[in-house]
């Protein structure tokens, strides 16, 4: 046990275990006594927890680590009180400082656990936070605190996303926050733009972030990726938001004009993790669907070699997106076909068609091989080479 709690039958369980028991539908009986659980209040067993800690300390020489003191979950009464304090009208009795303090306390609860975040959201917190964020624009403290908490909570109501994306004033305000002096505020503004864009169903409303102050939106998001000292979170939020914005077909040319191709390739060559690499490559493929996108990516010296290198190296999705981008480039101009062939793409494609990657990826590989037919290696020398002598299954089709 790490966090012992006692239920109404007097039995003590680890908090995570009894909560798991209840979550799968066993909310009527005590696991040991089988007696009804008339009240599911979990009371911390401080005595047992102290004994556990003492045992851990006593056995430290045997490699036992002391269990950190667990943080107690938020209770509904405290959440309601803090939300009430945060949403109060600033005046004689309630100051901006006390309202911001309430938001910070709620954010602390939200950081502690998923359960706390669900509890806070269940008290209509997202609506309260949206109201604070867009009505208290003169208080940078309330703006930053409400925004930071809002992006931690699930926004499950489509109407809440629409209330932001359909309001030009709110879109403009979020755009300004992308250039705030605080990097945290900039990252959180981008995160909210991604959440709202993804949660909006209407294609017209999805494009609001790209249409209103379009260049500024893309410049603000791309700056998170361009900054050489960007944190891991800034990079992750930046690429998620850029991908969400580029799903709107009519505004992809704005991303290209703002410099997305160069930034994406530079970052892909440096420091994206697997998940971010997949999103970045998906964005590259989206932008390569237009002639101006192909031209911008093709002019970057690293684009073709990097895409070829990515195939079968990162993940099935990355392979599929890289092959799709290469297909667009090689279809557009012969010089990029020659560059891809020189980078060894044919061997990669031959391996792709017999690998376990997705069917869509294999179809893209087959189309690429047809485009590059003149660049196929001599099969006899290919099959007998040192690198692929054991790959007798790899044959042109």
mmCIF file of C-alpha atoms in Angstrom:
data_model
loop_
_atom_site.group_PDB
_atom_site.id
_atom_site.type_symbol
_atom_site.label_atom_id
_atom_site.label_comp_id
_atom_site.label_asym_id
_atom_site.label_seq_id
_atom_site.Cartn_x
_atom_site.Cartn_y
_atom_site.Cartn_z
ATOM 1 C CA UNK A 1 0.000 0.000 0.000
ATOM 2 C CA UNK A 2 1.027 3.569 -0.692
ATOM 3 C CA UNK A 3 -2.082 5.506 0.288
ATOM 4 C CA UNK A 4 -4.142 3.418 2.755
ATOM 5 C CA UNK A 5 -7.785 4.458 3.201
ATOM 6 C CA UNK A 6 -10.612 2.994 5.265
ATOM 7 C CA UNK A 7 -14.143 2.436 3.948
ATOM 8 C CA UNK A 8 -17.391 2.459 5.899
ATOM 9 C CA UNK A 9 -17.127 -1.280 6.720
ATOM 10 C CA UNK A 10 -13.881 -0.666 8.630
ATOM 11 C CA UNK A 11 -11.656 -2.390 6.066
ATOM 12 C CA UNK A 12 -8.504 -0.640 4.833
ATOM 13 C CA UNK A 13 -7.372 -0.680 1.200
ATOM 14 C CA UNK A 14 -4.893 1.140 -0.962
ATOM 15 C CA UNK A 15 -6.710 4.129 -2.468
ATOM 16 C CA UNK A 16 -5.873 3.261 -6.073
ATOM 17 C CA UNK A 17 -7.053 -0.338 -5.605
ATOM 18 C CA UNK A 18 -10.422 0.443 -4.030
ATOM 19 C CA UNK A 19 -11.090 3.196 -6.569
ATOM 20 C CA UNK A 20 -10.318 0.713 -9.344
ATOM 21 C CA UNK A 21 -12.708 -1.806 -7.710
ATOM 22 C CA UNK A 22 -15.483 0.763 -7.749
ATOM 23 C CA UNK A 23 -14.739 2.008 -11.262
ATOM 24 C CA UNK A 24 -15.438 -1.436 -12.792
ATOM 25 C CA UNK A 25 -18.914 -1.534 -11.285
ATOM 26 C CA UNK A 26 -18.371 -3.099 -7.862
ATOM 27 C CA UNK A 27 -19.673 -0.058 -6.007
ATOM 28 C CA UNK A 28 -22.137 -1.864 -3.772
ATOM 29 C CA UNK A 29 -19.988 -4.272 -1.784
ATOM 30 C CA UNK A 30 -16.833 -4.280 0.303
ATOM 31 C CA UNK A 31 -14.236 -6.566 -1.387
ATOM 32 C CA UNK A 32 -13.417 -8.409 1.873
ATOM 33 C CA UNK A 33 -16.647 -8.491 3.887
ATOM 34 C CA UNK A 34 -19.057 -8.332 0.935
ATOM 35 C CA UNK A 35 -21.118 -6.000 3.076
ATOM 36 C CA UNK A 36 -22.907 -3.133 1.289
ATOM 37 C CA UNK A 37 -20.957 0.101 0.920
ATOM 38 C CA UNK A 38 -23.655 2.492 2.042
ATOM 39 C CA UNK A 39 -21.186 5.400 1.965
ATOM 40 C CA UNK A 40 -18.125 5.518 -0.269
ATOM 41 C CA UNK A 41 -16.240 8.125 1.728
ATOM 42 C CA UNK A 42 -12.541 7.167 1.842
ATOM 43 C CA UNK A 43 -10.939 8.080 5.164
ATOM 44 C CA UNK A 44 -7.102 8.290 5.131
ATOM 45 C CA UNK A 45 -5.552 5.752 7.528
ATOM 46 C CA UNK A 46 -2.760 7.943 8.887
ATOM 47 C CA UNK A 47 -1.568 5.365 11.434
ATOM 48 C CA UNK A 48 -1.031 2.659 8.838
ATOM 49 C CA UNK A 49 0.586 5.085 6.425
ATOM 50 C CA UNK A 50 3.050 6.156 9.157
ATOM 51 C CA UNK A 51 3.905 2.492 9.858
ATOM 52 C CA UNK A 52 4.499 1.901 6.133
ATOM 53 C CA UNK A 53 6.818 4.908 5.978
ATOM 54 C CA UNK A 54 8.718 3.728 9.062
ATOM 55 C CA UNK A 55 9.160 0.268 7.548
ATOM 56 C CA UNK A 56 10.475 1.803 4.304
ATOM 57 C CA UNK A 57 13.008 3.885 6.247
ATOM 58 C CA UNK A 58 14.097 0.889 8.330
ATOM 59 C CA UNK A 59 14.696 -1.164 5.183
ATOM 60 C CA UNK A 60 16.400 1.557 3.181
ATOM 61 C CA UNK A 61 19.683 -0.380 3.263
ATOM 62 C CA UNK A 62 17.928 -3.182 1.349
ATOM 63 C CA UNK A 63 16.986 -0.869 -1.513
ATOM 64 C CA UNK A 64 13.500 0.044 -0.289
ATOM 65 C CA UNK A 65 12.598 3.629 -1.222
ATOM 66 C CA UNK A 66 10.496 5.826 1.014
ATOM 67 C CA UNK A 67 7.005 6.290 -0.406
ATOM 68 C CA UNK A 68 6.212 9.988 -0.922
ATOM 69 C CA UNK A 69 3.342 11.317 1.137
ATOM 70 C CA UNK A 70 0.304 11.175 -1.165
ATOM 71 C CA UNK A 71 -1.608 14.333 -1.907
ATOM 72 C CA UNK A 72 -5.199 14.224 -0.817
ATOM 73 C CA UNK A 73 -7.751 14.487 -3.636
ATOM 74 C CA UNK A 74 -9.813 17.612 -4.024
ATOM 75 C CA UNK A 75 -13.258 17.581 -2.451
ATOM 76 C CA UNK A 76 -16.358 19.033 -4.155
ATOM 77 C CA UNK A 77 -16.932 21.621 -1.413
ATOM 78 C CA UNK A 78 -13.459 23.129 -1.853
ATOM 79 C CA UNK A 79 -13.777 23.138 -5.640
ATOM 80 C CA UNK A 80 -17.118 24.946 -5.492
ATOM 81 C CA UNK A 81 -15.775 27.524 -3.053
ATOM 82 C CA UNK A 82 -12.662 28.203 -5.127
ATOM 83 C CA UNK A 83 -14.637 28.549 -8.351
ATOM 84 C CA UNK A 84 -17.007 30.949 -6.611
ATOM 85 C CA UNK A 85 -14.071 33.005 -5.353
ATOM 86 C CA UNK A 86 -12.400 33.040 -8.768
ATOM 87 C CA UNK A 87 -15.543 34.148 -10.608
ATOM 88 C CA UNK A 88 -16.542 36.868 -8.121
ATOM 89 C CA UNK A 89 -16.661 40.437 -9.379
ATOM 90 C CA UNK A 90 -13.534 42.331 -8.459
ATOM 91 C CA UNK A 91 -14.361 45.036 -5.948
ATOM 92 C CA UNK A 92 -14.065 46.083 -2.340
ATOM 93 C CA UNK A 93 -14.395 42.592 -0.875
ATOM 94 C CA UNK A 94 -12.706 40.512 -3.586
ATOM 95 C CA UNK A 95 -9.368 41.492 -5.096
ATOM 96 C CA UNK A 96 -7.688 40.354 -8.273
ATOM 97 C CA UNK A 97 -4.996 38.759 -6.123
ATOM 98 C CA UNK A 98 -7.475 36.593 -4.194
ATOM 99 C CA UNK A 99 -9.226 35.536 -7.396
ATOM 100 C CA UNK A 100 -5.896 34.584 -8.960
ATOM 101 C CA UNK A 101 -4.948 32.702 -5.791
ATOM 102 C CA UNK A 102 -8.151 30.652 -6.089
ATOM 103 C CA UNK A 103 -7.289 29.794 -9.692
ATOM 104 C CA UNK A 104 -3.762 28.768 -8.688
ATOM 105 C CA UNK A 105 -5.179 26.491 -5.980
ATOM 106 C CA UNK A 106 -7.490 24.870 -8.506
ATOM 107 C CA UNK A 107 -4.593 24.461 -10.912
ATOM 108 C CA UNK A 108 -2.649 22.708 -8.160
ATOM 109 C CA UNK A 109 -5.533 20.272 -7.718
ATOM 110 C CA UNK A 110 -5.689 19.718 -11.492
ATOM 111 C CA UNK A 111 -1.968 18.928 -11.646
ATOM 112 C CA UNK A 112 -2.307 16.276 -8.944
ATOM 113 C CA UNK A 113 -4.543 13.788 -10.754
ATOM 114 C CA UNK A 114 -6.957 13.018 -13.583
ATOM 115 C CA UNK A 115 -9.640 12.474 -10.963
ATOM 116 C CA UNK A 116 -9.257 16.040 -9.736
ATOM 117 C CA UNK A 117 -9.483 17.386 -13.277
ATOM 118 C CA UNK A 118 -12.702 15.490 -13.889
ATOM 119 C CA UNK A 119 -14.106 16.762 -10.588
ATOM 120 C CA UNK A 120 -13.246 20.387 -11.398
ATOM 121 C CA UNK A 121 -14.704 20.113 -14.907
ATOM 122 C CA UNK A 122 -17.899 18.592 -13.492
ATOM 123 C CA UNK A 123 -18.557 21.868 -11.647
ATOM 124 C CA UNK A 124 -18.938 23.835 -14.892
ATOM 125 C CA UNK A 125 -15.385 25.103 -14.520
ATOM 126 C CA UNK A 126 -14.705 25.417 -18.251
ATOM 127 C CA UNK A 127 -17.594 27.833 -18.705
ATOM 128 C CA UNK A 128 -16.454 29.853 -15.703
ATOM 129 C CA UNK A 129 -12.874 29.957 -16.964
ATOM 130 C CA UNK A 130 -13.871 30.975 -20.492
ATOM 131 C CA UNK A 131 -15.886 33.837 -19.019
ATOM 132 C CA UNK A 132 -12.967 34.969 -16.834
ATOM 133 C CA UNK A 133 -10.424 34.649 -19.646
ATOM 134 C CA UNK A 134 -12.302 36.799 -22.135
ATOM 135 C CA UNK A 135 -13.858 39.317 -19.737
ATOM 136 C CA UNK A 136 -10.880 40.115 -17.492
ATOM 137 C CA UNK A 137 -8.541 41.060 -20.327
ATOM 138 C CA UNK A 138 -7.047 43.984 -18.405
ATOM 139 C CA UNK A 139 -5.651 41.710 -15.676
ATOM 140 C CA UNK A 140 -2.683 39.758 -16.988
ATOM 141 C CA UNK A 141 -2.658 37.676 -13.786
ATOM 142 C CA UNK A 142 -6.263 36.511 -14.176
ATOM 143 C CA UNK A 143 -5.746 35.904 -17.885
ATOM 144 C CA UNK A 144 -2.650 33.747 -17.406
ATOM 145 C CA UNK A 145 -4.104 31.769 -14.487
ATOM 146 C CA UNK A 146 -7.505 31.108 -16.088
ATOM 147 C CA UNK A 147 -5.862 30.147 -19.392
ATOM 148 C CA UNK A 148 -3.381 27.794 -17.713
ATOM 149 C CA UNK A 149 -6.184 25.986 -15.881
ATOM 150 C CA UNK A 150 -8.548 25.926 -18.856
ATOM 151 C CA UNK A 151 -6.129 23.987 -21.093
ATOM 152 C CA UNK A 152 -5.754 21.324 -18.375
ATOM 153 C CA UNK A 153 -9.464 20.492 -18.358
ATOM 154 C CA UNK A 154 -11.465 18.489 -20.896
ATOM 155 C CA UNK A 155 -13.699 20.711 -23.043
ATOM 156 C CA UNK A 156 -16.412 18.219 -23.916
ATOM 157 C CA UNK A 157 -19.155 20.643 -24.972
ATOM 158 C CA UNK A 158 -18.908 21.586 -28.683
ATOM 159 C CA UNK A 159 -20.818 24.793 -27.920
ATOM 160 C CA UNK A 160 -17.959 25.985 -25.739
ATOM 161 C CA UNK A 161 -15.510 25.579 -28.631
ATOM 162 C CA UNK A 162 -17.948 27.330 -30.959
ATOM 163 C CA UNK A 163 -18.362 30.204 -28.488
ATOM 164 C CA UNK A 164 -14.660 30.927 -28.970
ATOM 165 C CA UNK A 165 -14.113 30.085 -32.644
ATOM 166 C CA UNK A 166 -17.203 32.000 -33.818
ATOM 167 C CA UNK A 167 -16.301 35.202 -31.960
ATOM 168 C CA UNK A 168 -13.776 37.353 -33.908
ATOM 169 C CA UNK A 169 -12.996 39.332 -30.759
ATOM 170 C CA UNK A 170 -12.054 36.217 -28.823
ATOM 171 C CA UNK A 171 -10.000 34.888 -31.729
ATOM 172 C CA UNK A 172 -8.145 38.192 -31.947
ATOM 173 C CA UNK A 173 -7.488 38.180 -28.198
ATOM 174 C CA UNK A 174 -6.054 34.645 -28.301
ATOM 175 C CA UNK A 175 -3.910 35.676 -31.245
ATOM 176 C CA UNK A 176 -2.429 38.530 -29.212
ATOM 177 C CA UNK A 177 -1.640 36.092 -26.410
ATOM 178 C CA UNK A 178 0.547 34.135 -28.837
ATOM 179 C CA UNK A 179 2.973 37.062 -28.612
ATOM 180 C CA UNK A 180 2.779 37.585 -24.849
ATOM 181 C CA UNK A 181 5.986 38.261 -22.929
ATOM 182 C CA UNK A 182 5.426 35.050 -20.924
ATOM 183 C CA UNK A 183 6.362 31.857 -22.764
ATOM 184 C CA UNK A 184 3.871 29.914 -20.628
ATOM 185 C CA UNK A 185 1.019 32.178 -21.728
ATOM 186 C CA UNK A 186 2.083 31.834 -25.367
ATOM 187 C CA UNK A 187 2.173 28.035 -25.124
ATOM 188 C CA UNK A 188 -1.193 27.904 -23.334
ATOM 189 C CA UNK A 189 -2.769 30.204 -25.939
ATOM 190 C CA UNK A 190 -1.569 27.854 -28.689
ATOM 191 C CA UNK A 191 -2.892 24.879 -26.711
ATOM 192 C CA UNK A 192 -6.355 26.468 -26.450
ATOM 193 C CA UNK A 193 -6.358 27.253 -30.175
ATOM 194 C CA UNK A 194 -5.596 23.573 -30.885
ATOM 195 C CA UNK A 195 -8.300 22.368 -28.483
ATOM 196 C CA UNK A 196 -10.938 24.684 -29.920
ATOM 197 C CA UNK A 197 -9.986 24.010 -33.546
ATOM 198 C CA UNK A 198 -10.116 20.260 -32.979
ATOM 199 C CA UNK A 199 -13.388 20.463 -31.017
ATOM 200 C CA UNK A 200 -15.206 22.601 -33.600
ATOM 201 C CA UNK A 201 -17.216 20.565 -36.097
ATOM 202 C CA UNK A 202 -18.054 23.212 -38.694
ATOM 203 C CA UNK A 203 -15.384 23.590 -41.377
ATOM 204 C CA UNK A 204 -16.082 27.322 -41.587
ATOM 205 C CA UNK A 205 -15.597 27.797 -37.852
ATOM 206 C CA UNK A 206 -12.490 25.599 -37.877
ATOM 207 C CA UNK A 207 -10.965 28.119 -40.230
ATOM 208 C CA UNK A 208 -11.648 31.116 -38.016
ATOM 209 C CA UNK A 209 -8.224 30.886 -36.373
ATOM 210 C CA UNK A 210 -6.644 30.766 -39.804
ATOM 211 C CA UNK A 211 -8.806 33.460 -41.414
ATOM 212 C CA UNK A 212 -8.914 36.058 -38.627
ATOM 213 C CA UNK A 213 -5.444 37.567 -38.273
ATOM 214 C CA UNK A 214 -4.296 34.519 -40.247
ATOM 215 C CA UNK A 215 -0.666 35.435 -40.668
ATOM 216 C CA UNK A 216 -0.342 36.398 -37.014
ATOM 217 C CA UNK A 217 -1.813 33.083 -35.846
ATOM 218 C CA UNK A 218 0.643 31.043 -37.897
ATOM 219 C CA UNK A 219 3.559 33.286 -37.014
ATOM 220 C CA UNK A 220 2.788 32.953 -33.305
ATOM 221 C CA UNK A 221 2.490 29.164 -33.472
ATOM 222 C CA UNK A 222 5.571 28.758 -35.671
ATOM 223 C CA UNK A 223 7.584 30.928 -33.325
ATOM 224 C CA UNK A 224 7.139 28.251 -30.645
ATOM 225 C CA UNK A 225 8.875 25.812 -33.006
ATOM 226 C CA UNK A 226 11.422 28.297 -34.287
ATOM 227 C CA UNK A 227 12.715 29.321 -30.863
ATOM 228 C CA UNK A 228 15.983 27.413 -30.238
ATOM 229 C CA UNK A 229 15.339 27.316 -26.481
ATOM 230 C CA UNK A 230 11.773 26.039 -26.739
ATOM 231 C CA UNK A 231 10.808 23.625 -23.990
ATOM 232 C CA UNK A 232 9.605 20.123 -24.773
ATOM 233 C CA UNK A 233 6.039 21.218 -24.015
ATOM 234 C CA UNK A 234 6.354 24.245 -26.313
ATOM 235 C CA UNK A 235 7.490 21.990 -29.165
ATOM 236 C CA UNK A 236 4.710 19.483 -28.544
ATOM 237 C CA UNK A 237 1.974 22.125 -28.352
ATOM 238 C CA UNK A 238 3.428 23.996 -31.318
ATOM 239 C CA UNK A 239 3.338 21.012 -33.675
ATOM 240 C CA UNK A 240 -0.105 19.880 -32.453
ATOM 241 C CA UNK A 241 -1.538 23.333 -33.100
ATOM 242 C CA UNK A 242 0.146 23.715 -36.494
ATOM 243 C CA UNK A 243 -1.227 20.343 -37.590
ATOM 244 C CA UNK A 244 -4.747 21.263 -36.403
ATOM 245 C CA UNK A 245 -4.625 24.555 -38.318
ATOM 246 C CA UNK A 246 -3.298 22.877 -41.468
ATOM 247 C CA UNK A 247 -6.274 20.510 -41.535
ATOM 248 C CA UNK A 248 -8.171 23.493 -42.969
ATOM 249 C CA UNK A 249 -7.354 23.110 -46.667
ATOM 250 C CA UNK A 250 -8.153 26.690 -47.676
ATOM 251 C CA UNK A 251 -5.538 28.213 -45.393
ATOM 252 C CA UNK A 252 -2.526 25.914 -45.859
ATOM 253 C CA UNK A 253 -0.942 28.445 -48.195
ATOM 254 C CA UNK A 254 -0.739 30.845 -45.230
ATOM 255 C CA UNK A 255 1.312 28.314 -43.266
ATOM 256 C CA UNK A 256 3.617 27.937 -46.258
ATOM 257 C CA UNK A 257 4.023 31.708 -46.641
ATOM 258 C CA UNK A 258 4.723 32.028 -42.905
ATOM 259 C CA UNK A 259 7.695 29.655 -43.230
ATOM 260 C CA UNK A 260 6.287 26.348 -41.973
ATOM 261 C CA UNK A 261 8.240 24.148 -44.459
ATOM 262 C CA UNK A 262 11.684 25.357 -43.391
ATOM 263 C CA UNK A 263 10.855 25.213 -39.676
ATOM 264 C CA UNK A 264 9.334 21.719 -39.917
ATOM 265 C CA UNK A 265 12.322 20.249 -41.741
ATOM 266 C CA UNK A 266 14.819 21.919 -39.418
ATOM 267 C CA UNK A 267 13.009 20.575 -36.349
ATOM 268 C CA UNK A 268 12.558 17.095 -37.823
ATOM 269 C CA UNK A 269 16.308 16.966 -38.360
ATOM 270 C CA UNK A 270 16.933 17.892 -34.731
ATOM 271 C CA UNK A 271 14.806 17.140 -31.721
ATOM 272 C CA UNK A 272 11.249 15.824 -32.136
ATOM 273 C CA UNK A 273 10.188 12.712 -30.214
ATOM 274 C CA UNK A 274 8.272 9.921 -31.959
ATOM 275 C CA UNK A 275 4.760 11.302 -31.465
ATOM 276 C CA UNK A 276 5.797 14.805 -32.504
ATOM 277 C CA UNK A 277 7.667 13.394 -35.498
ATOM 278 C CA UNK A 278 4.478 11.690 -36.672
ATOM 279 C CA UNK A 279 2.496 14.942 -36.394
ATOM 280 C CA UNK A 280 5.228 16.923 -38.126
ATOM 281 C CA UNK A 281 5.414 14.465 -41.022
ATOM 282 C CA UNK A 282 1.608 14.432 -41.305
ATOM 283 C CA UNK A 283 1.756 18.231 -41.591
ATOM 284 C CA UNK A 284 4.496 18.005 -44.223
ATOM 285 C CA UNK A 285 2.342 15.643 -46.277
ATOM 286 C CA UNK A 286 -0.680 17.975 -45.974
ATOM 287 C CA UNK A 287 1.326 20.979 -47.151
ATOM 288 C CA UNK A 288 2.897 19.006 -50.002
ATOM 289 C CA UNK A 289 -0.555 18.537 -51.515
ATOM 290 C CA UNK A 290 -0.293 22.010 -53.058
ATOM 291 C CA UNK A 291 2.204 23.124 -55.734
ATOM 292 C CA UNK A 292 3.512 25.940 -53.539
ATOM 293 C CA UNK A 293 4.007 23.473 -50.689
ATOM 294 C CA UNK A 294 6.005 21.099 -52.893
ATOM 295 C CA UNK A 295 8.109 23.989 -54.135
ATOM 296 C CA UNK A 296 8.875 25.229 -50.612
ATOM 297 C CA UNK A 297 9.806 21.799 -49.262
ATOM 298 C CA UNK A 298 11.721 20.811 -52.391
ATOM 299 C CA UNK A 299 13.985 23.836 -52.166
ATOM 300 C CA UNK A 300 15.150 22.843 -48.681
ATOM 301 C CA UNK A 301 18.327 20.793 -49.067
ATOM 302 C CA UNK A 302 17.423 18.404 -46.230
ATOM 303 C CA UNK A 303 13.832 17.595 -47.206
ATOM 304 C CA UNK A 304 14.272 14.659 -49.576
ATOM 305 C CA UNK A 305 17.189 12.958 -47.758
ATOM 306 C CA UNK A 306 15.377 13.341 -44.419
ATOM 307 C CA UNK A 307 12.118 11.850 -45.756
ATOM 308 C CA UNK A 308 14.001 8.918 -47.281
ATOM 309 C CA UNK A 309 15.877 8.336 -44.034
ATOM 310 C CA UNK A 310 12.639 8.382 -42.035
ATOM 311 C CA UNK A 311 11.095 5.458 -43.940
ATOM 312 C CA UNK A 312 10.960 2.330 -41.736
ATOM 313 C CA UNK A 313 12.945 4.123 -39.020
ATOM 314 C CA UNK A 314 10.458 5.771 -36.626
ATOM 315 C CA UNK A 315 7.000 4.184 -36.825
ATOM 316 C CA UNK A 316 4.442 2.886 -39.326
ATOM 317 C CA UNK A 317 2.664 6.230 -39.340
ATOM 318 C CA UNK A 318 5.879 8.148 -39.921
ATOM 319 C CA UNK A 319 6.714 5.817 -42.802
ATOM 320 C CA UNK A 320 3.298 6.402 -44.361
ATOM 321 C CA UNK A 321 3.482 10.201 -44.063
ATOM 322 C CA UNK A 322 7.072 10.349 -45.332
ATOM 323 C CA UNK A 323 6.167 8.187 -48.337
ATOM 324 C CA UNK A 324 3.156 10.410 -49.051
ATOM 325 C CA UNK A 325 5.253 13.566 -48.993
ATOM 326 C CA UNK A 326 7.897 11.955 -51.232
ATOM 327 C CA UNK A 327 5.190 10.842 -53.652
ATOM 328 C CA UNK A 328 3.938 14.428 -53.953
ATOM 329 C CA UNK A 329 7.464 15.788 -54.463
ATOM 330 C CA UNK A 330 8.498 13.132 -56.980
ATOM 331 C CA UNK A 331 5.268 13.622 -58.923
ATOM 332 C CA UNK A 332 5.869 17.369 -59.068
ATOM 333 C CA UNK A 333 9.380 17.516 -60.554
ATOM 334 C CA UNK A 334 11.943 15.166 -62.062
ATOM 335 C CA UNK A 335 14.861 16.736 -60.155
ATOM 336 C CA UNK A 336 13.328 15.596 -56.858
ATOM 337 C CA UNK A 337 12.908 12.089 -58.271
ATOM 338 C CA UNK A 338 16.603 12.082 -59.064
ATOM 339 C CA UNK A 339 17.438 13.377 -55.609
ATOM 340 C CA UNK A 340 15.288 10.705 -53.935
ATOM 341 C CA UNK A 341 16.895 7.959 -56.024
ATOM 342 C CA UNK A 342 20.358 9.221 -55.138
ATOM 343 C CA UNK A 343 19.386 9.125 -51.447
ATOM 344 C CA UNK A 344 18.541 5.409 -51.715
ATOM 345 C CA UNK A 345 14.763 5.604 -51.721
ATOM 346 C CA UNK A 346 14.283 2.654 -54.087
ATOM 347 C CA UNK A 347 15.750 0.143 -51.653
ATOM 348 C CA UNK A 348 13.607 1.616 -48.867
ATOM 349 C CA UNK A 349 10.472 1.337 -51.002
ATOM 350 C CA UNK A 350 11.208 -2.270 -51.957
ATOM 351 C CA UNK A 351 11.511 -3.080 -48.274
ATOM 352 C CA UNK A 352 8.281 -1.192 -47.555
ATOM 353 C CA UNK A 353 6.103 -3.207 -49.911
ATOM 354 C CA UNK A 354 6.922 -6.446 -48.096
ATOM 355 C CA UNK A 355 6.979 -5.016 -44.570
ATOM 356 C CA UNK A 356 4.121 -4.930 -42.059
ATOM 357 C CA UNK A 357 3.457 -1.212 -42.513
ATOM 358 C CA UNK A 358 -0.031 0.052 -43.376
ATOM 359 C CA UNK A 359 -1.737 -0.779 -46.660
ATOM 360 C CA UNK A 360 -1.939 2.924 -47.478
ATOM 361 C CA UNK A 361 1.812 3.198 -47.020
ATOM 362 C CA UNK A 362 2.382 0.236 -49.344
ATOM 363 C CA UNK A 363 0.166 1.783 -52.029
ATOM 364 C CA UNK A 364 2.169 4.992 -51.828
ATOM 365 C CA UNK A 365 5.388 2.974 -52.096
ATOM 366 C CA UNK A 366 4.093 1.166 -55.189
ATOM 367 C CA UNK A 367 3.191 4.455 -56.872
ATOM 368 C CA UNK A 368 6.615 5.849 -56.060
ATOM 369 C CA UNK A 369 8.362 2.792 -57.474
ATOM 370 C CA UNK A 370 6.474 3.219 -60.745
ATOM 371 C CA UNK A 371 7.574 6.850 -60.896
ATOM 372 C CA UNK A 372 11.173 5.806 -60.199
ATOM 373 C CA UNK A 373 11.258 2.783 -62.516
ATOM 374 C CA UNK A 374 14.281 4.128 -64.392
ATOM 375 C CA UNK A 375 16.161 4.379 -61.096
ATOM 376 C CA UNK A 376 15.740 0.764 -60.006
ATOM 377 C CA UNK A 377 19.050 -0.916 -59.211
ATOM 378 C CA UNK A 378 20.277 -3.858 -61.221
ATOM 379 C CA UNK A 379 18.563 -6.727 -59.397
ATOM 380 C CA UNK A 380 21.481 -9.151 -59.673
ATOM 381 C CA UNK A 381 23.920 -6.730 -58.051
ATOM 382 C CA UNK A 382 21.253 -5.680 -55.539
ATOM 383 C CA UNK A 383 20.494 -9.218 -54.388
ATOM 384 C CA UNK A 384 24.182 -10.119 -54.121
ATOM 385 C CA UNK A 385 25.282 -6.997 -52.274
ATOM 386 C CA UNK A 386 26.773 -7.257 -48.794
ATOM 387 C CA UNK A 387 23.948 -5.257 -47.253
ATOM 388 C CA UNK A 388 21.069 -7.189 -48.774
ATOM 389 C CA UNK A 389 22.481 -10.587 -49.584
ATOM 390 C CA UNK A 390 20.045 -12.159 -47.135
ATOM 391 C CA UNK A 391 17.036 -10.325 -48.593
ATOM 392 C CA UNK A 392 16.174 -12.736 -51.370
ATOM 393 C CA UNK A 393 12.498 -11.848 -50.915
ATOM 394 C CA UNK A 394 13.022 -8.244 -52.061
ATOM 395 C CA UNK A 395 12.235 -8.124 -55.770
ATOM 396 C CA UNK A 396 10.907 -5.456 -58.134
ATOM 397 C CA UNK A 397 7.273 -6.018 -59.021
#
